[in-house]
CSV table of C-alpha atoms in Angstrom, one decimal:
chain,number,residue,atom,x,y,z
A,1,UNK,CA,-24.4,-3.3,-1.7
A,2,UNK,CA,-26.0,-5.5,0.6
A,3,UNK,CA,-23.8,-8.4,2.7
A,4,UNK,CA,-22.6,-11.0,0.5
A,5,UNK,CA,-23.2,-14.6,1.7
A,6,UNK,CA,-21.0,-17.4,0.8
A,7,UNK,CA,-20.8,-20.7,1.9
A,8,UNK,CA,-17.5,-22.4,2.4
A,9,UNK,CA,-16.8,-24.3,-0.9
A,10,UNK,CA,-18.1,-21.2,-2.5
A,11,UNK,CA,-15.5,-19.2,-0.7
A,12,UNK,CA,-12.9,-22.2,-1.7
A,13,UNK,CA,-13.7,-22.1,-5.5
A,14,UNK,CA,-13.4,-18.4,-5.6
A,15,UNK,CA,-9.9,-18.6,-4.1
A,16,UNK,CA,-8.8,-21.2,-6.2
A,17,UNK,CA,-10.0,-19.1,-8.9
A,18,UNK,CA,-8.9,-16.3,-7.9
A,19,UNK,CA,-5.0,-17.4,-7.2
A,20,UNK,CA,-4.8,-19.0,-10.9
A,21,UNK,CA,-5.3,-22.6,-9.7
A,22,UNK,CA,-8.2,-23.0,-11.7
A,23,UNK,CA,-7.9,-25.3,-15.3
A,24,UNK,CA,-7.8,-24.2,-18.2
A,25,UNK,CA,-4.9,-22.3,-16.4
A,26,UNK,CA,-5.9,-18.6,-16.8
A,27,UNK,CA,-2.3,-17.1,-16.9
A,28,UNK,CA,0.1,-17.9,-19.9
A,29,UNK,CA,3.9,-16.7,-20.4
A,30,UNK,CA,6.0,-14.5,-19.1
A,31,UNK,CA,2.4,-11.7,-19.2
A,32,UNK,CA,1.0,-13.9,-17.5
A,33,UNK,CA,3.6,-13.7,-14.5
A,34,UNK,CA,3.4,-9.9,-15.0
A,35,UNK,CA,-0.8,-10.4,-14.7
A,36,UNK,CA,-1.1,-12.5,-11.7
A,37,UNK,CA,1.8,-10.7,-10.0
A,38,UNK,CA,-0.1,-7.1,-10.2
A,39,UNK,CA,-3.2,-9.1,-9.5
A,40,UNK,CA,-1.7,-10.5,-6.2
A,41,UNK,CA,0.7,-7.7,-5.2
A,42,UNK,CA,3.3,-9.9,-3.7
A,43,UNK,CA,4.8,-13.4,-3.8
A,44,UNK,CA,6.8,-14.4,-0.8
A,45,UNK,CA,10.6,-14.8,-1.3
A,46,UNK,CA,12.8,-17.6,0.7
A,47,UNK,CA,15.9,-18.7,-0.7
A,48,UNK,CA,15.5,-22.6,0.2
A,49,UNK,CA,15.9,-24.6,-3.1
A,50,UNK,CA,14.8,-28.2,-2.8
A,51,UNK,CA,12.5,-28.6,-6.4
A,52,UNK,CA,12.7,-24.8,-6.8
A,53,UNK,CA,12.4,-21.6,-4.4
A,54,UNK,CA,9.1,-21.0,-2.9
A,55,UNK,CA,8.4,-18.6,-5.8
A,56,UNK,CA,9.4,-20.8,-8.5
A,57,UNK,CA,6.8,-23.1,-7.1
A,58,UNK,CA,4.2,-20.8,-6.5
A,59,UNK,CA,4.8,-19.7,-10.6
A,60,UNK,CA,4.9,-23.5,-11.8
A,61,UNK,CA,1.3,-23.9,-10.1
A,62,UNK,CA,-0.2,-21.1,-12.2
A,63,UNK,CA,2.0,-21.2,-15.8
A,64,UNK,CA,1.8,-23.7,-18.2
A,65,UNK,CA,5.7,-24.6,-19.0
A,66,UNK,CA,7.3,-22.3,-16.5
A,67,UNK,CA,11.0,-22.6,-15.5
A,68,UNK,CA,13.0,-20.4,-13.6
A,69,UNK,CA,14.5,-18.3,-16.4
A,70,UNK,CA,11.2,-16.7,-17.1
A,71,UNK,CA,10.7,-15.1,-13.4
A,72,UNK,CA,14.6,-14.3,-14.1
A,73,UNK,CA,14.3,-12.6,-16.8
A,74,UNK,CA,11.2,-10.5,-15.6
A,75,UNK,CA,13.2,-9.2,-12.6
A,76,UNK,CA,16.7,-8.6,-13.3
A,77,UNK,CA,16.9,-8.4,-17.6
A,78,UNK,CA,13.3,-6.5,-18.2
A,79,UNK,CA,12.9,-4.9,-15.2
A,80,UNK,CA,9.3,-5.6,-15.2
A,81,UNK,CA,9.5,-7.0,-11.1
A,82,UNK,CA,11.3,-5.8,-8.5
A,83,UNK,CA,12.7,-7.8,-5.0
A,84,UNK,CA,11.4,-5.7,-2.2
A,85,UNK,CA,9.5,-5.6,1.3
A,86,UNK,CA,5.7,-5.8,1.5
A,87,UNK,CA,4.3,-8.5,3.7
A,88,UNK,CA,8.0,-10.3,3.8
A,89,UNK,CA,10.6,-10.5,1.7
A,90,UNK,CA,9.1,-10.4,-1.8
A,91,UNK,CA,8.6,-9.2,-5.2
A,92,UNK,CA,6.3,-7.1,-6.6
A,93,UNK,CA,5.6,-5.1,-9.9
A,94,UNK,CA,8.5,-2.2,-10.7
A,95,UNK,CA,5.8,0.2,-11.1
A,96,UNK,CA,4.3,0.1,-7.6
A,97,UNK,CA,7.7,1.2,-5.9
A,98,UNK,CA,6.5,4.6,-5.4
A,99,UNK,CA,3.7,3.3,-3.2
A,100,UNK,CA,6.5,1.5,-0.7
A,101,UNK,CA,8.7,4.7,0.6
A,102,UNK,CA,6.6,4.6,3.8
A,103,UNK,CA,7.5,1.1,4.3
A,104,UNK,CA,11.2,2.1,3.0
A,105,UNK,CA,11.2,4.7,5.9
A,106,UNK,CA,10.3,2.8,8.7
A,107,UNK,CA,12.9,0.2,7.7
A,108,UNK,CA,15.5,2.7,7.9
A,109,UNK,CA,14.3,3.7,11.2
A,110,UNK,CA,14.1,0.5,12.4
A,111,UNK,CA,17.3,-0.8,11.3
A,112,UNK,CA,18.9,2.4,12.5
A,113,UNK,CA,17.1,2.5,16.0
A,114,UNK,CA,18.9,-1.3,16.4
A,115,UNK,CA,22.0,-0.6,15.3
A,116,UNK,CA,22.5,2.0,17.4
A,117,UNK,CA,21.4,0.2,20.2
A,118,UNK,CA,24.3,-2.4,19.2
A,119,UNK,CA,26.5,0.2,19.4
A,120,UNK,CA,27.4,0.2,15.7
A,121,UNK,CA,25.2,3.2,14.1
A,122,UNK,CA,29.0,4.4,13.2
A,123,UNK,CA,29.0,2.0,10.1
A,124,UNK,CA,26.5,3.9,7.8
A,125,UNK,CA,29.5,6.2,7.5
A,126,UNK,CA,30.5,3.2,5.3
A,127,UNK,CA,27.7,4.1,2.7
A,128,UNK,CA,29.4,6.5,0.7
A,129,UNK,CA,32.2,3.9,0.3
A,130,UNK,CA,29.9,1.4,-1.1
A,131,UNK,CA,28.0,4.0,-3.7
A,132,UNK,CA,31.7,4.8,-4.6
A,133,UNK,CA,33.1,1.2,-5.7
A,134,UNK,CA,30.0,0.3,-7.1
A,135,UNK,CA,30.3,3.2,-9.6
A,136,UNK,CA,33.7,2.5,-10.3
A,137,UNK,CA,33.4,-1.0,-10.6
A,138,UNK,CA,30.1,-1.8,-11.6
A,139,UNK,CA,27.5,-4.2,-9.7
A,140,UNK,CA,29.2,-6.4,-6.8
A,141,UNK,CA,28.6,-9.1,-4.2
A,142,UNK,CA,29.1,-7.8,-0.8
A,143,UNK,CA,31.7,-10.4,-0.5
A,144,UNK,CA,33.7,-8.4,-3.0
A,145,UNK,CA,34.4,-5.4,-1.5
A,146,UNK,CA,36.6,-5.6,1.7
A,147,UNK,CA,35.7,-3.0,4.6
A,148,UNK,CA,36.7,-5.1,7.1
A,149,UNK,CA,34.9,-8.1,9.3
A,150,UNK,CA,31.5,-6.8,11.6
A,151,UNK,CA,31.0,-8.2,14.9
A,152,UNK,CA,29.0,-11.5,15.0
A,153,UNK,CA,25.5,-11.3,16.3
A,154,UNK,CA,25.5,-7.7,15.9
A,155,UNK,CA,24.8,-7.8,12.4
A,156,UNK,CA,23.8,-10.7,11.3
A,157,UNK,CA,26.7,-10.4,9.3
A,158,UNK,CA,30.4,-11.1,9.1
A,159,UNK,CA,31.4,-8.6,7.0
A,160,UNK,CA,30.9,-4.6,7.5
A,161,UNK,CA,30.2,-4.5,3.6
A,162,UNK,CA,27.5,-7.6,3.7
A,163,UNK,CA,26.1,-5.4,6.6
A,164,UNK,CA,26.3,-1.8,5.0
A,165,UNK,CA,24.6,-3.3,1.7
A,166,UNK,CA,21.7,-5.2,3.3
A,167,UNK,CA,20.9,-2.0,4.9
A,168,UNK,CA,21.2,0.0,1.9
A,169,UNK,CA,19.0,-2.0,0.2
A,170,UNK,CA,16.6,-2.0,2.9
A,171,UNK,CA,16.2,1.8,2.6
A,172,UNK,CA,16.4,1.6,-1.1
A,173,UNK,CA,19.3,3.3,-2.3
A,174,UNK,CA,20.7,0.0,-3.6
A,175,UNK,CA,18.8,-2.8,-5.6
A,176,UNK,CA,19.6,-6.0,-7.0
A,177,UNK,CA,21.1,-6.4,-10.1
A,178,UNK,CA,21.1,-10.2,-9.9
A,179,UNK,CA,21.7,-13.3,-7.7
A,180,UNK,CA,24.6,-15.9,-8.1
A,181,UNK,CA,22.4,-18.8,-6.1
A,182,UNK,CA,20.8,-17.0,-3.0
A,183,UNK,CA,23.7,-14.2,-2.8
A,184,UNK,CA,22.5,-11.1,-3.5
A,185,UNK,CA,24.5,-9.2,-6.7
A,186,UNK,CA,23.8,-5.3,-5.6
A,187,UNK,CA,23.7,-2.0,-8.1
A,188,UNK,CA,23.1,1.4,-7.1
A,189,UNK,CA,19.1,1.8,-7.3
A,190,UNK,CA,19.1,4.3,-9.9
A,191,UNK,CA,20.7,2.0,-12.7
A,192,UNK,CA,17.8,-0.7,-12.2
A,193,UNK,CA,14.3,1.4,-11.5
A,194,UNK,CA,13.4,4.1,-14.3
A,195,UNK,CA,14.1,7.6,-13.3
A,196,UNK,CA,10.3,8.6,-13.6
A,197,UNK,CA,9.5,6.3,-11.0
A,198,UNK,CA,12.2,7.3,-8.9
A,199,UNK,CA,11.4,10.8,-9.1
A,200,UNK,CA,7.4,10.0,-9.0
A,201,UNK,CA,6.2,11.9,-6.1
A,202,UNK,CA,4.2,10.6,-3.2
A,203,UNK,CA,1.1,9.3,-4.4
A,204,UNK,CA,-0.5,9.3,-1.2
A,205,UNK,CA,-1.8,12.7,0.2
A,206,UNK,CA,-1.5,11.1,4.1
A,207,UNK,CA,-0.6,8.4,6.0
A,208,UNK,CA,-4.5,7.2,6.4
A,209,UNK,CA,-4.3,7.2,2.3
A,210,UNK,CA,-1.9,5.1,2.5
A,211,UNK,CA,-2.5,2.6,5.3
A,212,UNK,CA,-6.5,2.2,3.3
A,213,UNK,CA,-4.2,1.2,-0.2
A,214,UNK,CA,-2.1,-1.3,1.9
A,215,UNK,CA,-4.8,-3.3,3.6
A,216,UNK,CA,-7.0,-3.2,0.1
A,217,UNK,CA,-3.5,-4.7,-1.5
A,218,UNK,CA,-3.3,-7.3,1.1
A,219,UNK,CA,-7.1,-8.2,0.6
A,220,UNK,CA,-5.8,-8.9,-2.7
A,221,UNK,CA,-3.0,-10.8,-2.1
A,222,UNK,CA,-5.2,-13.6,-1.1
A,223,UNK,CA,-8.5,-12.9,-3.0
A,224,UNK,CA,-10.7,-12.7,0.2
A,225,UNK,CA,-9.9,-11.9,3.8
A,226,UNK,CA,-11.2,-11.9,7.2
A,227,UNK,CA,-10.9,-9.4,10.1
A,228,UNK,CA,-9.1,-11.9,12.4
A,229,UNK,CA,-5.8,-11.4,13.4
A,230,UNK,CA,-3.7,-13.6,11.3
A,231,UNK,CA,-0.1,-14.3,8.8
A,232,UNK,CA,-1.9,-12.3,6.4
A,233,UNK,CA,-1.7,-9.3,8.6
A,234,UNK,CA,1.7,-9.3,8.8
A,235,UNK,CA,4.3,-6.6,8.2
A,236,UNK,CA,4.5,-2.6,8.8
A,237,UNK,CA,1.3,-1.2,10.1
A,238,UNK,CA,-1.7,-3.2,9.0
A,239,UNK,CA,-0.7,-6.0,11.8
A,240,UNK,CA,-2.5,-2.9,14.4
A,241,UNK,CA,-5.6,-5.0,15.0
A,242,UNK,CA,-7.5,-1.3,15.8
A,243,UNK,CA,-6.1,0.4,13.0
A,244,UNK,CA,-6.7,-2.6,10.3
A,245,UNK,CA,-10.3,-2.7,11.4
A,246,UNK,CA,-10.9,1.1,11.2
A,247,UNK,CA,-9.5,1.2,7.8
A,248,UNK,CA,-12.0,-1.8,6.8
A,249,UNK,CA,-14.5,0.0,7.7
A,250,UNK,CA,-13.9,3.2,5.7
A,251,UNK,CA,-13.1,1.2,2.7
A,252,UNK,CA,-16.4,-0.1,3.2
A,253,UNK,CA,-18.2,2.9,3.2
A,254,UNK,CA,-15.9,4.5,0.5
A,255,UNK,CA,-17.5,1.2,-1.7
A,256,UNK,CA,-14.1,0.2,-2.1
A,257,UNK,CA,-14.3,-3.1,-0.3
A,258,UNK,CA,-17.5,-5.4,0.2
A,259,UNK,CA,-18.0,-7.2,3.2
A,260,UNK,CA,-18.9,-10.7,3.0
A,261,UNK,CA,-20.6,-13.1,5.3
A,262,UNK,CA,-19.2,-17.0,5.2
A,263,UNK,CA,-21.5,-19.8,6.5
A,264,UNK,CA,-20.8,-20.7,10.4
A,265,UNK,CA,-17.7,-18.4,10.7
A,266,UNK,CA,-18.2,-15.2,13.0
A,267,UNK,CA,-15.6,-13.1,11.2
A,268,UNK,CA,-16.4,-10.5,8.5
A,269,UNK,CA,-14.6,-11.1,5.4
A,270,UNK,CA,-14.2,-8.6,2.6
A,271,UNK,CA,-13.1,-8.9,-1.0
A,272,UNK,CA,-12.2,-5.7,-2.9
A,273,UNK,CA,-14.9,-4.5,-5.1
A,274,UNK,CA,-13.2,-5.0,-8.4
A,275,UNK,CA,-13.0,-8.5,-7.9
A,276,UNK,CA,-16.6,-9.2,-7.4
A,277,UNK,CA,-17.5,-10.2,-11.3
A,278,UNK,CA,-14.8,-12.6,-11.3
A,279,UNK,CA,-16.8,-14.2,-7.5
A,280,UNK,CA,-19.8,-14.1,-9.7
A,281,UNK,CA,-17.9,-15.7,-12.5
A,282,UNK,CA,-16.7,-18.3,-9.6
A,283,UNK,CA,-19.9,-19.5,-8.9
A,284,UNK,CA,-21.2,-20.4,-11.9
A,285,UNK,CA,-19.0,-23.5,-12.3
A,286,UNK,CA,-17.4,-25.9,-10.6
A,287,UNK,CA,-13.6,-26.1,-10.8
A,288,UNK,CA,-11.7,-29.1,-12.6
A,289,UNK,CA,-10.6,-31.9,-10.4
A,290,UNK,CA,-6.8,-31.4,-11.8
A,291,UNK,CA,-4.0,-31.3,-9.5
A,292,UNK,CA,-1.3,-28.2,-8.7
A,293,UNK,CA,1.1,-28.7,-6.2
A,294,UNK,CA,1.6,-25.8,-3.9
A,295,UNK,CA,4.8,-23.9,-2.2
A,296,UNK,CA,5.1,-23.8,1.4
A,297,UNK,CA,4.3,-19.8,1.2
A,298,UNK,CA,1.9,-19.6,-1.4
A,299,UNK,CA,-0.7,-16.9,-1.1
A,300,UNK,CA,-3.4,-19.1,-0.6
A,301,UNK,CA,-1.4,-21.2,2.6
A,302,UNK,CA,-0.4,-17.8,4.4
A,303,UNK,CA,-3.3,-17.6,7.0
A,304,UNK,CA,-2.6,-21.4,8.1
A,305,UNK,CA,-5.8,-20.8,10.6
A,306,UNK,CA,-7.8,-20.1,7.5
A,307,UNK,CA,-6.6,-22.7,5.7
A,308,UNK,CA,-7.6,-24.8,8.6
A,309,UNK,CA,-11.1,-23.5,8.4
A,310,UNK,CA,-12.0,-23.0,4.8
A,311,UNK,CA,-10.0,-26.1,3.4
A,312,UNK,CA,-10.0,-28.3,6.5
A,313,UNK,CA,-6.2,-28.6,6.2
A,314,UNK,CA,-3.6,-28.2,8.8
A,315,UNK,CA,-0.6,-27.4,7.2
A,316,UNK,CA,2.7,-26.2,9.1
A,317,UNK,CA,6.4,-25.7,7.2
A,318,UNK,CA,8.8,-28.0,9.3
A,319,UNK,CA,11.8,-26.1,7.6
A,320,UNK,CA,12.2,-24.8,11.4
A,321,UNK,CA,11.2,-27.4,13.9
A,322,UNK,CA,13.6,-29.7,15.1
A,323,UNK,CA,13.9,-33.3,13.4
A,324,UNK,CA,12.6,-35.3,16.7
A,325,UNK,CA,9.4,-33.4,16.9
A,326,UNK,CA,8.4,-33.3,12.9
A,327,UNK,CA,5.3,-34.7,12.1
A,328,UNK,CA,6.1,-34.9,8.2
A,329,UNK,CA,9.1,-33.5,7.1
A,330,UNK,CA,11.9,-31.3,6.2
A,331,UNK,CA,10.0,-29.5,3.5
A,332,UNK,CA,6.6,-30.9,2.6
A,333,UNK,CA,4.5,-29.3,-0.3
A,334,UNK,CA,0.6,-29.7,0.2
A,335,UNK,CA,-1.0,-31.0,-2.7
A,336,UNK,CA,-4.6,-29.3,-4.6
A,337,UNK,CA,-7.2,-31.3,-6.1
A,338,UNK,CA,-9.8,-29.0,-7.8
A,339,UNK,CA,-10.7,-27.0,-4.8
A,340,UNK,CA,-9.7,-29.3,-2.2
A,341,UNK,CA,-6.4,-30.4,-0.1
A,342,UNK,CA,-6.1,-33.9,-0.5
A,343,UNK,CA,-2.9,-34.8,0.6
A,344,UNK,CA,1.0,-33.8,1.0
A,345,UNK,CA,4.4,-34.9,0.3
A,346,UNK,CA,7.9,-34.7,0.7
A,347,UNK,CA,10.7,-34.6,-2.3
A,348,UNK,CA,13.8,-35.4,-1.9
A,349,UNK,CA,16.2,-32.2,-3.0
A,350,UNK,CA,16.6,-32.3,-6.8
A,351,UNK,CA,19.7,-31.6,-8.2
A,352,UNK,CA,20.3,-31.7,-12.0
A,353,UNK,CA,18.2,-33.6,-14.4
A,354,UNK,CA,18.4,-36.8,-12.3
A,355,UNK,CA,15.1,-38.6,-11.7
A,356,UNK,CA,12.5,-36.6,-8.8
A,357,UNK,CA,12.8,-38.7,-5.7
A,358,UNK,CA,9.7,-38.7,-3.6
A,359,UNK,CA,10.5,-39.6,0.3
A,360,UNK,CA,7.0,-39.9,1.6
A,361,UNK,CA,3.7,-39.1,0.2
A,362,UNK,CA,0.1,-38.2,2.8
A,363,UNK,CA,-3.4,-38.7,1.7
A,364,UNK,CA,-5.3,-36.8,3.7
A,365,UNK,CA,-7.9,-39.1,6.2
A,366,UNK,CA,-10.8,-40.2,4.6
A,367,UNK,CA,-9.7,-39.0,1.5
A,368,UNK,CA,-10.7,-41.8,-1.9
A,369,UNK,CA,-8.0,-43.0,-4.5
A,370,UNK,CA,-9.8,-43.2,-7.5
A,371,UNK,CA,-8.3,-44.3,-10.4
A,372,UNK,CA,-9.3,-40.6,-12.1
A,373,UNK,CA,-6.9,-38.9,-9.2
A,374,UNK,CA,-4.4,-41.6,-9.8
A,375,UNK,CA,-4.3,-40.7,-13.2
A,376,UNK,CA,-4.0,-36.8,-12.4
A,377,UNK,CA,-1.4,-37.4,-9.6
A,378,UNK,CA,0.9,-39.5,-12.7
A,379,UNK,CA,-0.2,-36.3,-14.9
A,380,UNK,CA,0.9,-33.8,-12.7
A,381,UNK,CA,4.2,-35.5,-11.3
A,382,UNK,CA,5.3,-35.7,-14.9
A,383,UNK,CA,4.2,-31.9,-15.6
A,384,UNK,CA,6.5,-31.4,-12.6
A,385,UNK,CA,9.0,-33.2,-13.7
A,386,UNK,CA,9.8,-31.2,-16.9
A,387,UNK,CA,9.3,-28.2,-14.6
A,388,UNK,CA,12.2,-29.3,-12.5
A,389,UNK,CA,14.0,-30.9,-15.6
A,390,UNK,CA,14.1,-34.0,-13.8
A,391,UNK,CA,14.1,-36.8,-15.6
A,392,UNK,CA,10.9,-38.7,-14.6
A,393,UNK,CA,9.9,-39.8,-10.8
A,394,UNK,CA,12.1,-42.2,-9.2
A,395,UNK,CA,11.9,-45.8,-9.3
A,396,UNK,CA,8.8,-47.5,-6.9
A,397,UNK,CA,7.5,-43.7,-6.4
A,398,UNK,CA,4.1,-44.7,-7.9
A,399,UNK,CA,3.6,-47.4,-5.7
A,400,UNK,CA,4.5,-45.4,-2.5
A,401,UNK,CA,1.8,-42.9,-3.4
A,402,UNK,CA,-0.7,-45.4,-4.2
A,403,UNK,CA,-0.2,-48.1,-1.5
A,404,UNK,CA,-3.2,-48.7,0.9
């Protein structure tokens, strides 16, 4: 197939398509979650709860009437997700954790290499005490089981068990059973992942094999991707500029990726080659001026460069930068308008079913208030509200958002 050319609100409606943004939303129930997750590969894990952890929010973009329990159940009742590594910290579909031992392997390696260089290899003799209790007593915090206290700054931990059981889940012999707030519950791996999947044997005949499945799953992860350098790169392997570009080129030539050409941007981009009916679907409407509010590491935010260039939004999480030199705040969620970026704002942490207290809301410059995107900023606030089981938007909120 020849070069596909897009132009850039092409290229934006496809990814707002793509990701699930898109009204009617495309996704329903807990299949839904299932779908988009094996359509995406990944969603981004960080424990900060302020109206919901970052994947919480990325769910309550895409499903009608999501809440929390249904992502819940899915990964530690049915099994049918799994909390793992790919690009970060994430979860991903049960079945595809045969395809992540070389990424398990070089985590052990890593984490070994460093803890021997802290002196402190000598713990992972401590591993056979952990499978032990666990089997005796059943699935445990790490705070429950006393091996004594590990060396601040060597670990990152201070407890030798905390330590011990983040590395044993980092290599995959343990897995979590649950999570009591953002502590991790931890059961030994074969109670949680079906045996036939345990025992599934490589599914990659090399290392090339592989590396040419993980950059075609990244692709994915955001719908369409470009050869620059970028957050979307990140994690084991595919961040080798050289090697990412070698394998785009043999997926290219194997047909398994198409190259694609976006109007006054240099880079190559590529989508994967069974996502090209849905581009051509993409393109043959224009998508619904409704509203979604999106989490700070949503697919569609990762490459904040390409977000800058396709969406003409700068967007960066102040989570980590220092009150004094914030330019919005604390933790600031941007907000979608059809296949635009139209503004940001900043909740207040919600607690309970109290009412959702907004502490500063951004149009974006040049941006027009109409009284249509009033109405679908009350709309959405509201939807969001019941998502949160708040109970409405605080007091003088409306006239906040909507003051000149």
């Amino acid at each position: 197939m020849e070069m596909i050319h897009l132009s850039k609100e092409q290229l934006r409606s496809f990814l707002v398509t793509y990701q699930g943004l898109n009204y009617p939303k495309p996704f329903k129930g807990l299949e839904g979650i299932k779908e988009f997750v094996k359509r995406v590969g990944c969603l981004q894990y960080d424990p900060l709860n302020v109206v919901g952890r970052n994947i919480d929010l990325i769910l309550q973009s895409r499903i009608e009437g999501y809440q929390p329990w249904m992502l819940e159940k899915l990964l530690y009742q049915d099994r049918d997700l799994i909390d793992g590594w790919d690009k970060m910290m994430a979860i991903y579909s049960t079945e595809d954790w045969p395809y992540f031992q070389r990424i398990r392997d070089i985590r052990k390696t890593g984490i070994e290499e460093l803890i021997e260089y802290r002196s402190s290899i000598s713990v992972i003799d401590y591993v056979d005490k952990i499978i032990e209790y666990i089997t005796e007593n059943g699935p445990s915090l790490s705070n429950k089981i006393n091996l004594g206290k590990a060396e601040r700054g060597t670990w990152g931990h201070g407890r030798i068990a905390g330590a011990v059981m983040d590395y044993m889940f980092n290599v995959g012999s343990l897995g979590i059973r649950d999570r009591k707030n953002v502590q991790r519950v931890y059961d030994i791996i074969e109670n949680l992942i079906p045996e036939e999947l345990l025992k599934a044997e490589d599914p990659f005949e090399s290392d090339r094999d592989f590396y040419k499945w993980y950059v075609k799953r990244r692709i994915g992860s955001i719908g369409i991707y470009w050869d620059r350098s970028g957050e979307g790169w990140l994690g084991y392997f595919i961040s080798n500029k050289q090697l990412r570009l070698e394998i785009l080129n043999e997926l290219c030539q194997e047909g398994e990726l198409l190259r694609v050409q976006v109007d006054f941007i240099k880079e190559n981009f590529y989508i994967r080659k069974e996502d090209y009916p849905l581009l051509l679907t993409s393109l043959e409407k224009e998508v619904e001026k409704k509203i979604s509010f999106l989490a700070p590491l949503d697919n569609i935010l990762w490459d904040r460069k390409l977000l800058k260039t396709i969406f003409n939004f700068h967007y960066t999480w102040e989570v980590y930068v220092p009150a004094a030199k914030r330019k919005y705040g604390y933790y600031v969620l941007p907000l979608l308008y059809g296949d635009s970026i139209v503004a940001r704002f900043e909740p207040e942490n919600h607690k309970g079913n109290g009412p959702l207290i907004i502490k500063n809301w951004w149009w974006e410059e040049g941006f027009t208030i109409t009284e249509e995107v009033k109405k679908e900023v009350i709309a959405s606030l509201e939807s969001f509200c019941t998502y949160l089981n708040a109970s409405g938007v605080s007091e003088g909120s409306y006239d906040r958002i909507f003051s000149d």
